[in-house]
Coordinates of C-alpha atoms in Angstrom, one line a residue:
X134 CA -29.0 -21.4 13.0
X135 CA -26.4 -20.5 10.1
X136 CA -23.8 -18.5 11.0
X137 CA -23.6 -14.9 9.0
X138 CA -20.4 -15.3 6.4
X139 CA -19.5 -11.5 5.6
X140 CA -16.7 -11.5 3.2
X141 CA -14.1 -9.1 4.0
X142 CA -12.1 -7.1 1.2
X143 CA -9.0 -5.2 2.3
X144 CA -7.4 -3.0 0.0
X145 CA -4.4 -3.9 -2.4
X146 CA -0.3 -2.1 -0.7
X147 CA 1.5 -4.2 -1.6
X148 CA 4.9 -4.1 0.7
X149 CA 8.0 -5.6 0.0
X150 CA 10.8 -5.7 2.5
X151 CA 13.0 -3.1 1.8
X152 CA 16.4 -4.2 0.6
X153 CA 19.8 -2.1 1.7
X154 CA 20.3 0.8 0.0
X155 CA 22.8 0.6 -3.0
X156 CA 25.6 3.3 -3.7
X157 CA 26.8 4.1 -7.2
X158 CA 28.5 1.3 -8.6
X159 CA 31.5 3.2 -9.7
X160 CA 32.9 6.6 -8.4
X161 CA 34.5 7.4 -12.2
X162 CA 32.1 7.8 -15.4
X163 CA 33.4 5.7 -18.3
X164 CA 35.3 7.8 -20.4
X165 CA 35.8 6.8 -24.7
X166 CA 39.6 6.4 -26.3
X167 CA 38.8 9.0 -28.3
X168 CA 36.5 11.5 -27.8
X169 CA 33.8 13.4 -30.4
X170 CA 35.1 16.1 -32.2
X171 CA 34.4 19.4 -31.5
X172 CA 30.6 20.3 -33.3
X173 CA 30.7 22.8 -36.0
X174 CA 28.8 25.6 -36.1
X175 CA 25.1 25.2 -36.4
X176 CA 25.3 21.1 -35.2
X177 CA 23.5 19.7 -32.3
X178 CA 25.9 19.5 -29.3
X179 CA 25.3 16.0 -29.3
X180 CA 24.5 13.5 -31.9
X181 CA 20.9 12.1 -32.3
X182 CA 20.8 8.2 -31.0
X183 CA 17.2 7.2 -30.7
X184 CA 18.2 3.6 -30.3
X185 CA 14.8 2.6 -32.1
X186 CA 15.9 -1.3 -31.1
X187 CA 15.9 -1.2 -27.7
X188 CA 13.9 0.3 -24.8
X189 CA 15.7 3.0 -22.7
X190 CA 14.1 1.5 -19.5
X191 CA 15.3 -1.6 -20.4
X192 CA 15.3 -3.9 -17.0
X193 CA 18.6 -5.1 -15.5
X194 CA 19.0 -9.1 -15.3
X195 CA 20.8 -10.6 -12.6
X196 CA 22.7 -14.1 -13.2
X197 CA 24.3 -16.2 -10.9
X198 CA 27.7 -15.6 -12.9
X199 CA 27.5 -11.5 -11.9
X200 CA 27.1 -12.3 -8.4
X201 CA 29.9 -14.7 -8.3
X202 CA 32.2 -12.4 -10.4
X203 CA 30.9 -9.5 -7.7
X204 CA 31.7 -12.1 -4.9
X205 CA 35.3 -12.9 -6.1
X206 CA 36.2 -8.8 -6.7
X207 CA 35.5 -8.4 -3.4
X208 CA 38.0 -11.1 -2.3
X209 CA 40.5 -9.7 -4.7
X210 CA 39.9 -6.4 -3.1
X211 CA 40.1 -7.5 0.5
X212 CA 43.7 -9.2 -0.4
X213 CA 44.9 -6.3 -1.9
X214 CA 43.8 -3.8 -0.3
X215 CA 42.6 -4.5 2.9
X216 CA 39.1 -5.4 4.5
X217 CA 38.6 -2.1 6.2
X218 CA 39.2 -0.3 3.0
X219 CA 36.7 2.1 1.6
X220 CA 36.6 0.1 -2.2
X221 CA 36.0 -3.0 -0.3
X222 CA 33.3 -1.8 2.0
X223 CA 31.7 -0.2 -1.1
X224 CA 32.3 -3.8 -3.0
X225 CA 31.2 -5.6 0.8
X226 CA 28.1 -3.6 0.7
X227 CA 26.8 -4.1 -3.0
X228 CA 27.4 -7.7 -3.1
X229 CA 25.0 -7.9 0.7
X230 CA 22.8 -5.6 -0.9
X231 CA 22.3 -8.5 -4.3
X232 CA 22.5 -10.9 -2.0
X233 CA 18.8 -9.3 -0.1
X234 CA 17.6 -9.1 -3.9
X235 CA 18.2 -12.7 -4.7
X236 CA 16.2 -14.0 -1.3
X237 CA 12.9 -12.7 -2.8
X238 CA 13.3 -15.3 -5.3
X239 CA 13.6 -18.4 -2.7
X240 CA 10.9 -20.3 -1.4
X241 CA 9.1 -19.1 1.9
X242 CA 11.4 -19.3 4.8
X243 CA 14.7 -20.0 3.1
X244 CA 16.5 -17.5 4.4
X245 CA 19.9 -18.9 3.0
X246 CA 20.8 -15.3 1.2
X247 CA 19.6 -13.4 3.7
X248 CA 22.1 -15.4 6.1
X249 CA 24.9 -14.9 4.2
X250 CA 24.7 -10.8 3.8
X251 CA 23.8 -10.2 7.5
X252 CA 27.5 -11.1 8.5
X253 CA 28.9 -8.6 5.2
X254 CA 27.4 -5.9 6.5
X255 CA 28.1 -6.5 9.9
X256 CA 31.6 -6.8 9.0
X257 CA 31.2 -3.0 7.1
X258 CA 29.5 -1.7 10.2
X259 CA 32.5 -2.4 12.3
X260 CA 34.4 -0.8 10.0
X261 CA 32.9 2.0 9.5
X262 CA 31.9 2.7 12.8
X263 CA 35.3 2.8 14.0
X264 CA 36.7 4.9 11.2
X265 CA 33.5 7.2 9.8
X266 CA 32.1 7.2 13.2
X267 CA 28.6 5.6 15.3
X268 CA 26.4 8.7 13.1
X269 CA 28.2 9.1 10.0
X270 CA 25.2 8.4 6.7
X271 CA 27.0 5.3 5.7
X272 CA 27.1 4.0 9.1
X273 CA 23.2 4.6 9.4
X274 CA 22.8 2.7 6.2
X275 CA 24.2 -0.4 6.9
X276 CA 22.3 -0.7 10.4
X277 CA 19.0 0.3 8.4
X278 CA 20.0 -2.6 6.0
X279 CA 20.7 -5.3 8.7
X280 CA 17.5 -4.1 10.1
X281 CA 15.9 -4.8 6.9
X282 CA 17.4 -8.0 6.3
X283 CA 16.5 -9.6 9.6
X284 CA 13.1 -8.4 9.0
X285 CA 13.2 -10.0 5.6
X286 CA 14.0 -13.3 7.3
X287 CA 11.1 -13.4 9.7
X288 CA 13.0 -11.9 12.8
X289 CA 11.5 -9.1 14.0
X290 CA 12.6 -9.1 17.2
X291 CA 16.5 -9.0 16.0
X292 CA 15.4 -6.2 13.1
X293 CA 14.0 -3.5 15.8
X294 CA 17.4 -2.8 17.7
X295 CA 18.8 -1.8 14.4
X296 CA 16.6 -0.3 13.0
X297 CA 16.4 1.7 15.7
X298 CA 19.9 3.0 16.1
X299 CA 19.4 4.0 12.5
X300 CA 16.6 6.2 12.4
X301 CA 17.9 7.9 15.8
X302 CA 21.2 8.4 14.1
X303 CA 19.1 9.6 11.1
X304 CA 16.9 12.2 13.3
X305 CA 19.9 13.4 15.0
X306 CA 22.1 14.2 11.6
X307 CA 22.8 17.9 11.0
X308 CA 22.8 16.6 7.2
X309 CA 19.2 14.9 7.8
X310 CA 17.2 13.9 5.1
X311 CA 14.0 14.2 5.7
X312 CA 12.4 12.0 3.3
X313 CA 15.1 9.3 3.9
X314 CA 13.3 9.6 7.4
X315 CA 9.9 9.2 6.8
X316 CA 11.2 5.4 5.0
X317 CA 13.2 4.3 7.6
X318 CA 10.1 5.1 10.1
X319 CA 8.1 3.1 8.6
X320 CA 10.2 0.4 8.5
X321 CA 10.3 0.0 12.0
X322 CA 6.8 0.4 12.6
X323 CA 7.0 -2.8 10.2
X324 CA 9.3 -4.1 12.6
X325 CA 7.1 -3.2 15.5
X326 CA 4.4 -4.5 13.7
X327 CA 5.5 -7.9 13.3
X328 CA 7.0 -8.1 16.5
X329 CA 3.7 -8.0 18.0
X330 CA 4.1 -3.9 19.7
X331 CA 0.9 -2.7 17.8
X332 CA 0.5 0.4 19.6
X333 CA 4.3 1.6 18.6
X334 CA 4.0 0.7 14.9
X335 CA 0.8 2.8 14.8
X336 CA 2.5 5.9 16.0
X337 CA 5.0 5.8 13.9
X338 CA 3.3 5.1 11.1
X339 CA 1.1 8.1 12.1
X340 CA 4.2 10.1 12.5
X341 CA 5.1 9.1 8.7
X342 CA 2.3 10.2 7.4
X343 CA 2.2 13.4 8.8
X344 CA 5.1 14.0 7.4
X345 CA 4.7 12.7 4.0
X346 CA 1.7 15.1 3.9
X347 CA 4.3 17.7 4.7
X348 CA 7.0 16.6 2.4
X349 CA 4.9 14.8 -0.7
X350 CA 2.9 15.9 -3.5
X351 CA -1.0 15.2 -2.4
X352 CA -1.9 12.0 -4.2
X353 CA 1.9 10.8 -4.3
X354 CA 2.3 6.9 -4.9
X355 CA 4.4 7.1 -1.5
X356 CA 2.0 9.0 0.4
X357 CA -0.9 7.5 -0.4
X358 CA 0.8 3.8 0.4
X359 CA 1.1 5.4 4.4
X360 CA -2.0 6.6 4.5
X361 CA -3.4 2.8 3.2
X362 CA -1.0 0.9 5.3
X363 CA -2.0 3.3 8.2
X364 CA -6.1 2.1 7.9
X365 CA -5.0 -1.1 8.0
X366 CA -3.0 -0.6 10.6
X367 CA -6.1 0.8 12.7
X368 CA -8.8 -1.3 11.3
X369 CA -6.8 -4.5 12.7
X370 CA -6.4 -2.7 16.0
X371 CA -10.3 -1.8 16.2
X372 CA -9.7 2.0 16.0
X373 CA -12.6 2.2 13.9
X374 CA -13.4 6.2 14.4
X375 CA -9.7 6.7 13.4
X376 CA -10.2 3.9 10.3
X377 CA -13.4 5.4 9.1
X378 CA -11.7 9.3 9.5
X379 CA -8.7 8.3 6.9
X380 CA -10.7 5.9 4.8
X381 CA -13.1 9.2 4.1
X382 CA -10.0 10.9 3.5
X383 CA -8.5 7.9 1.1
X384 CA -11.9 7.4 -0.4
X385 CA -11.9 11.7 -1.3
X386 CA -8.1 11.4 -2.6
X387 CA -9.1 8.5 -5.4
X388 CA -12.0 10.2 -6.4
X389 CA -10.3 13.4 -6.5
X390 CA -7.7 11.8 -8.7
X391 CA -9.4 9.5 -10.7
X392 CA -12.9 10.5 -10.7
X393 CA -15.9 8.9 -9.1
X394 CA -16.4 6.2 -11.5
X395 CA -13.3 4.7 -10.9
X396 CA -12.8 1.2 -10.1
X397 CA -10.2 2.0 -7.3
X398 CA -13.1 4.8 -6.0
X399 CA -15.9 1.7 -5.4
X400 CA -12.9 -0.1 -3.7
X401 CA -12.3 2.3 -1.1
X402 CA -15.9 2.8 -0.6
X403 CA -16.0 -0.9 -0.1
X404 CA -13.8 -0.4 2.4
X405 CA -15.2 2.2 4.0
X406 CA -18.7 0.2 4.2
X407 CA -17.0 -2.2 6.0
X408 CA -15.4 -0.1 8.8
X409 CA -19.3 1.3 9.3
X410 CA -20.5 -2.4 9.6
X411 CA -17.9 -3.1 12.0
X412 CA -18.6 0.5 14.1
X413 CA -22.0 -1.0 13.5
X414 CA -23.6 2.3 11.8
X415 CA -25.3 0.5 9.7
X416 CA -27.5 3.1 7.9
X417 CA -23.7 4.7 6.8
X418 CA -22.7 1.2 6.0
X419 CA -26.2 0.4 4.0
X420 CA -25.3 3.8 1.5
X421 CA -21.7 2.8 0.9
X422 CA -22.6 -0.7 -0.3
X423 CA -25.4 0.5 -2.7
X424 CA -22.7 3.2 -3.8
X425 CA -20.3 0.1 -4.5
X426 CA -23.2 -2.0 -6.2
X427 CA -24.3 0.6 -8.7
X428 CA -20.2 1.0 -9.5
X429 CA -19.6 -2.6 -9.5
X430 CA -22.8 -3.3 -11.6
X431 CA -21.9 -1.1 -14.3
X432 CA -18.0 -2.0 -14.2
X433 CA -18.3 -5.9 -13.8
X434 CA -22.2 -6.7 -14.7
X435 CA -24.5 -8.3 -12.1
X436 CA -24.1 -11.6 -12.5
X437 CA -19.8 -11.5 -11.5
X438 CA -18.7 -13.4 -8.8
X439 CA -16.5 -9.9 -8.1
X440 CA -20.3 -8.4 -6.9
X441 CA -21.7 -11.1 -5.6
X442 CA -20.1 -10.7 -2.4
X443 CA -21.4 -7.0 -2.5
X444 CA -24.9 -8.2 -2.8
X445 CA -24.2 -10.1 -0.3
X446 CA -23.2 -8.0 2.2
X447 CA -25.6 -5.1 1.6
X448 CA -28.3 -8.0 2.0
X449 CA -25.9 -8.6 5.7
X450 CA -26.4 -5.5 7.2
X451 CA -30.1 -5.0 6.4
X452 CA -30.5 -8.1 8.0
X453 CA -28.8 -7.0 10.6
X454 CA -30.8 -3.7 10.8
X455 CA -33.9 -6.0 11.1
X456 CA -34.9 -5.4 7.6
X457 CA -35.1 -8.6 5.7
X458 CA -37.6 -7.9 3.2
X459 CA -35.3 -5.6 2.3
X460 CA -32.1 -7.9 1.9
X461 CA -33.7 -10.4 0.3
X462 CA -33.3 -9.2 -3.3
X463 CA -30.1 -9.1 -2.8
X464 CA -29.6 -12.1 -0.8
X465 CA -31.2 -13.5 -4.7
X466 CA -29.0 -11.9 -6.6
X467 CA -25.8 -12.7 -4.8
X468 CA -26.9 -16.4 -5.1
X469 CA -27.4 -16.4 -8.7
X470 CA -24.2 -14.2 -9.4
X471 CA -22.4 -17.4 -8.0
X472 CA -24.3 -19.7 -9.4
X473 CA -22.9 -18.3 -12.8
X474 CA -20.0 -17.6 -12.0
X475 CA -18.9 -20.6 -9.7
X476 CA -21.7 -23.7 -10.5
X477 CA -24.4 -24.6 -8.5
X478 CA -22.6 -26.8 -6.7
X479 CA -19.0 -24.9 -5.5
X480 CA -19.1 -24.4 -1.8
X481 CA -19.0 -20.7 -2.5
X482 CA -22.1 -20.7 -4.2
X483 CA -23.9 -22.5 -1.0
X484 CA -22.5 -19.4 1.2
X485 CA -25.2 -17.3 0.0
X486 CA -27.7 -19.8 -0.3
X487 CA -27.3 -20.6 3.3
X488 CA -27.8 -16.6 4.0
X489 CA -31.1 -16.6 1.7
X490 CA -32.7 -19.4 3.8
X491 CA -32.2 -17.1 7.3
X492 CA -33.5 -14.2 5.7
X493 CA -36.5 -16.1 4.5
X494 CA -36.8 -17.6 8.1
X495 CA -36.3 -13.9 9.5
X496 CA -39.1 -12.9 7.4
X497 CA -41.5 -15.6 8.3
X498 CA -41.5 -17.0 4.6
X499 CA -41.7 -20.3 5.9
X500 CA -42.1 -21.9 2.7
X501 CA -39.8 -20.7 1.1
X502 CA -37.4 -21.1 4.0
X503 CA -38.0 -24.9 3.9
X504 CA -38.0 -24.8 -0.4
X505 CA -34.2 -23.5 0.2
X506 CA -33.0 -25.6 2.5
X507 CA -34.5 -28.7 0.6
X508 CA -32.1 -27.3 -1.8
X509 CA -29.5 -27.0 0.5
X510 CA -29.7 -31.0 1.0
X511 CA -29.4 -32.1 -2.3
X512 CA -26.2 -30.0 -3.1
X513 CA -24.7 -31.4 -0.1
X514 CA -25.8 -34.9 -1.2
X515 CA -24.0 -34.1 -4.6
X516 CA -20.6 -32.8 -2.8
X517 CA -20.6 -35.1 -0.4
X518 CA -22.9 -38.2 -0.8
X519 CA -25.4 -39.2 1.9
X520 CA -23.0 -39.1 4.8
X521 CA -21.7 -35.5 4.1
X522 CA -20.8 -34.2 7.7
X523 CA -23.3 -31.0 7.8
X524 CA -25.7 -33.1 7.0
X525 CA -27.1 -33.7 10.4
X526 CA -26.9 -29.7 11.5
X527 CA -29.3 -29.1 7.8
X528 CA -32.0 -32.1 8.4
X529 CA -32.5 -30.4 12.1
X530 CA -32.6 -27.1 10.9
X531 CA -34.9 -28.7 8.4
X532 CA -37.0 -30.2 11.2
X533 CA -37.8 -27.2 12.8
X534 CA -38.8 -25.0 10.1
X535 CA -41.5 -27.8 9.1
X536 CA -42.4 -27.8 12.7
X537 CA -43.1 -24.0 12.5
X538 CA -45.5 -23.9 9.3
X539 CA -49.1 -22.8 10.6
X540 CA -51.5 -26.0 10.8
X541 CA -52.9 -26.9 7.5
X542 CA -49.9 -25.3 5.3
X543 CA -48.4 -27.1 3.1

């Protein structure tokens, strides 16, 4: 028999490997040679400059020439002033922190910038905890940012120690920042995460989300990101009573924000049929994806390759229910959404075509069974030619569905 292919959205959180955090770049504002006069009376206290030829937000571009000018200030610094100094740690710790934003640029694995930054703030961490102290803020920073670089370059395992002094350091403050908290939390669960220590990394994500729903405003970018990662986070570990709980409560938050017609609304919902078809309540599972269809239908049309795999998975878990009259519409439609979107021909397309033969065989529609997976063989023929390596598996599957037609059928 054909295996069941269930295609498996997860939502879109983004994360990107926080970099060190930056200080001002200069203690002293720019002051000009000669200051505005004095405004007379009934003139604005500050002249009107629109600058109608530039954005305000305008990004900042790095080039390789600023970093190497920021690189040789800090060697000026250092000879003049001393490495221990606190210009050069401030200059030490700006040129790691653009070091950690070049590495994003660099292939997978090169952790070339990465390498080089580690050892700056290292250097600043000695420093500074001989002179500021083991718990002063700017000691806590630079262990959160070596943290955060080794867990940039892949190493967990070296990122956790860190990271951990830091947030301890950080609970312990009597100048704590709370919110500062809740990051540096979940950057070690990250840590814990990829180091493999699943149970940890949930609870502190747990413990970040409780109190981002203390600190941030309901439906914050931030908040909501926890709450996403968090599902995740249980969903991989099969906590699916704790998944399902938060995805209702995710799935409530986009539709409270941006309505119930909202693509990001059938996402979630998406989502939250899944966790049901994994907890196997597949009544609760059976209403989401209808939900998702009707959304999907409206938003993408019914013949997208974005709803076929909806189709396709609605006609799963009536299948699965023991239902297949039922899922067999929609085991149709899913196959001609790919066929328009994808070709006859693309192995994606076959997916469903595969799935529509076992629920015609489920439903003892012999004849059409056998009609699909005639079909079947010549789009493997096509792909593959004659000696296409699942050829075999089909003409025996083949074989025994003509073996079970009633005598006399044709």
């Amino acid at each position: 028999m054909f295996r069941r292919k269930r295609a498996k959205s997860s939502p879109e959180s983004p994360e990107s490997p926080e970099s060190p955090e930056s200080p001002e770049n200069s203690d002293y504002p720019d002051y000009p040679e000669n200051p505005p006069a004095e405004p007379g009376p009934g003139t604005p206290a500050h002249p009107l400059d629109l600058r109608l030829d530039e954005p305000d937000d305008a990004p900042v571009h790095l080039s390789m020439d600023a970093t190497l000018r920021m690189r040789d200030e800090l060697a000026e610094a250092e000879r003049r002033l001393g490495p221990g100094h606190e210009d050069v740690l401030r200059l030490r710790h700006n040129y790691a922190f653009l070091l950690c934003v070049w590495s994003a640029a660099a292939p997978p694995g090169d952790t070339y910038m990465l390498d080089q930054a580690i050892p700056l703030l290292l250097e600043n961490l000695s420093h500074q905890s001989a002179t500021l102290g083991p718990q002063a803020h700017d000691t806590l920073v630079t262990l959160h940012g070596i943290g955060s670089a080794h867990l940039s370059a892949g190493r967990p395992a070296e990122a956790v120690p860190y990271l951990e002094q830091a947030l301890e350091g950080s609970e312990r403050s009597p100048d704590r920042d709370e919110e500062e908290s809740l990051t540096w939390r979940e950057k070690l669960s990250d840590a814990y995460a990829a180091a493999g220590r699943a149970d940890r990394a949930i609870a502190l994500l747990e413990e970040a989300v409780t109190g981002s729903r203390r600190l941030l405003p309901p439906g914050g970018d931030r908040l909501e990101a926890r709450k996403r990662k968090l599902f995740m986070a249980y969903r991989a570990a099969g906590r699916l009573p704790e998944a399902i709980a938060l995805c209702r409560e995710i799935v409530a938050d986009v539709e409270r924000f941006y309505g119930p017609g909202h693509l990001d609304t059938y996402i979630w919902l998406d989502n939250l049929a899944h966790v049901h078809h994994d907890a196997r309540d597949l009544d609760a599972a059976i209403g989401c994806y209808e939900r998702v269809i009707d959304g999907f239908e409206r938003i993408h049309g019914a013949d997208s390759d974005e709803i076929s795999y909806r189709y396709h998975n609605l006609a799963i878990a009536h299948l699965e229910a023991g239902r297949p009259e039922r899922a067999l519409p929609y085991l149709k439609a899913a196959l001609a959404a790919r066929e328009h979107s994808l070709g006859p021909d693309h192995v994606g397309t076959l997916d469903p075509l595969i799935t529509l033969i076992s629920g015609y065989d489920q439903a003892g529609r012999i004849d059409e069974a056998i009609a699909a997976t005639e079909r079947l063989v010549a789009a493997l023929v096509r792909i593959g030619g004659p000696t296409h390596p699942k050829l075999p598996e089909v003409h025996t599957y083949l074989d025994q569905l003509r073996r079970a037609l009633p005598e006399g059928a044709s």
